[in-house]
mmCIF file of C-alpha atoms in Angstrom:
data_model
loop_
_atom_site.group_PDB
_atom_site.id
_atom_site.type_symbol
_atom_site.label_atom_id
_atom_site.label_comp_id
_atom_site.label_asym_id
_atom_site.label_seq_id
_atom_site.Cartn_x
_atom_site.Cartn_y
_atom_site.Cartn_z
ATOM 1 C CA UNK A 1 -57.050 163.151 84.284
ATOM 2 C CA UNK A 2 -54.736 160.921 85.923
ATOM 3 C CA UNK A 3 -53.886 161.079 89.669
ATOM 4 C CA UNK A 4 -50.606 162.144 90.769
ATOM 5 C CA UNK A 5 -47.965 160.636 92.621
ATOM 6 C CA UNK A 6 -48.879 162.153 95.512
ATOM 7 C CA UNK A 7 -52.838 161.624 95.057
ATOM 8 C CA UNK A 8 -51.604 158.009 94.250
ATOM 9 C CA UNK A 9 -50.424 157.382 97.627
ATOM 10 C CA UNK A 10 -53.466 158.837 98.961
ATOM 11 C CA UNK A 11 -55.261 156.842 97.052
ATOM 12 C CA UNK A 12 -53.598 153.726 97.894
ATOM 13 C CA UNK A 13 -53.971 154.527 101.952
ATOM 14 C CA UNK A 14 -57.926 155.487 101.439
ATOM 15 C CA UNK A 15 -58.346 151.803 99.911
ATOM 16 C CA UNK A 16 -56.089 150.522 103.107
ATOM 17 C CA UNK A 17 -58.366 151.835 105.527
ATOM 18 C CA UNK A 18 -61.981 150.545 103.390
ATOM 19 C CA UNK A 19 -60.719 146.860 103.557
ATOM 20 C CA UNK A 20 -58.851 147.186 107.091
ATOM 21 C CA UNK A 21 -60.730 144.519 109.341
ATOM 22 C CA UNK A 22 -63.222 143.923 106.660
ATOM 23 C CA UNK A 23 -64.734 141.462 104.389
ATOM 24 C CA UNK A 24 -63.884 142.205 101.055
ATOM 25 C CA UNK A 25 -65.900 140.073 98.308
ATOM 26 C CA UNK A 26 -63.904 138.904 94.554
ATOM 27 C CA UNK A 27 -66.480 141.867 93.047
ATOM 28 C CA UNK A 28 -65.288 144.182 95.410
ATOM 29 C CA UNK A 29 -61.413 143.289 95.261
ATOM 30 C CA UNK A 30 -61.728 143.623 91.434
ATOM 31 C CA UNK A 31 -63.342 146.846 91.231
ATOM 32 C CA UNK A 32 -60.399 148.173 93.311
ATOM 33 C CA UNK A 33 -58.093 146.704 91.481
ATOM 34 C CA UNK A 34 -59.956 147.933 87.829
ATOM 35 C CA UNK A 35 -59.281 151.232 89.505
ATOM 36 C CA UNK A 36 -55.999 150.927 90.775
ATOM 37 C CA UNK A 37 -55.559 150.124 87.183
ATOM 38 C CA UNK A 38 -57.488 153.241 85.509
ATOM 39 C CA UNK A 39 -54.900 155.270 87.939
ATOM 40 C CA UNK A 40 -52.319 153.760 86.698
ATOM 41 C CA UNK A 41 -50.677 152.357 89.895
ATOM 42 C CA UNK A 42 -50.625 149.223 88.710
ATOM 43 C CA UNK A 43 -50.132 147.400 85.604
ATOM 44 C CA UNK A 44 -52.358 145.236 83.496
ATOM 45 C CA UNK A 45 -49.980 142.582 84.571
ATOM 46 C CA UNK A 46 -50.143 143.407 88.276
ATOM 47 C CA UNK A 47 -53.838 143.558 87.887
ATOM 48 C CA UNK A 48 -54.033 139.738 86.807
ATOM 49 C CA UNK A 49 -51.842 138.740 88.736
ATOM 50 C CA UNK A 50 -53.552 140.120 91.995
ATOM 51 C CA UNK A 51 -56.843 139.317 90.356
ATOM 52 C CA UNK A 52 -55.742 135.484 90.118
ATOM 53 C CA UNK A 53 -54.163 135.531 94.072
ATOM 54 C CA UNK A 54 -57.655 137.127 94.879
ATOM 55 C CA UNK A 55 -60.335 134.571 92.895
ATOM 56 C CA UNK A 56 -62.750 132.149 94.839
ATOM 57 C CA UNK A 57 -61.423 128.983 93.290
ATOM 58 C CA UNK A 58 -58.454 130.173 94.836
ATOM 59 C CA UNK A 59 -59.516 130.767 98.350
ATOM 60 C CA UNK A 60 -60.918 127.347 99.049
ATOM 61 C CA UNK A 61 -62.345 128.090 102.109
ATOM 62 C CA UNK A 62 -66.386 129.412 103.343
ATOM 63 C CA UNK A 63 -67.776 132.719 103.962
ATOM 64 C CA UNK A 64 -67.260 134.272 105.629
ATOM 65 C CA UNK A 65 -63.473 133.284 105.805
ATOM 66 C CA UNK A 66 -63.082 133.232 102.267
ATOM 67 C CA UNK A 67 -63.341 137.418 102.431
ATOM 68 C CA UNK A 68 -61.500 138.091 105.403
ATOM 69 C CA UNK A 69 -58.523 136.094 104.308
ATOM 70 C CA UNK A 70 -59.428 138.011 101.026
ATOM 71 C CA UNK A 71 -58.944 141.172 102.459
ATOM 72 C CA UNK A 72 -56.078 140.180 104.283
ATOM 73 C CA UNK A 73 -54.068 139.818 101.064
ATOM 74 C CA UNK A 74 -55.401 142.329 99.321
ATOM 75 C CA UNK A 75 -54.488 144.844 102.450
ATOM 76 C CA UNK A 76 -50.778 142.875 101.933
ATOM 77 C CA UNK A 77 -50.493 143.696 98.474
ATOM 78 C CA UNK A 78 -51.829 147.840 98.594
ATOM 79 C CA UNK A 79 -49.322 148.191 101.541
ATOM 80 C CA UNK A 80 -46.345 146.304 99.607
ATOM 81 C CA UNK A 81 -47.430 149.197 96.309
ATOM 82 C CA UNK A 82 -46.934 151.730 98.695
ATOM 83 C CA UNK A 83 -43.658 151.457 99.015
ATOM 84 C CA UNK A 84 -42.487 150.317 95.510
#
């Protein structure tokens, strides 16, 4: 069974608030995303892209900065689906 639009947005806020402030790792940004994706609230294409913005090799920088800036942008991107 596939969320709702309604359930959708709640979903999207209840992920908000988990990486809010926190240090999110690449497993734990993709597991979101893999269920963002089950949920359909985004798109396979969405998903890679987001994936790719996400990825270590992309973040040069150490932990713990590496997952703070991490969930920075992923906390950009659930907020910027929230209002598509």
């Amino acid at each position: 069974i596939k969320v709702k639009m309604n359930d959708k947005l709640q979903l999207l806020e209840a992920i908000i608030s988990m990486v809010h402030d926190k240090k999110v790792s690449q497993s734990f940004s993709e597991d979101v995303l893999l269920r963002l994706l089950e949920e359909d609230v985004i798109t396979k294409k969405e998903a890679r892209l987001m994936v790719a913005a996400l990825d270590r090799e992309v973040l040069i920088l150490p932990l713990p900065d590496r997952d703070v800036l991490r969930s920075r942008i992923l906390e950009a991107m659930l907020v910027a689906l929230k209002y598509d």
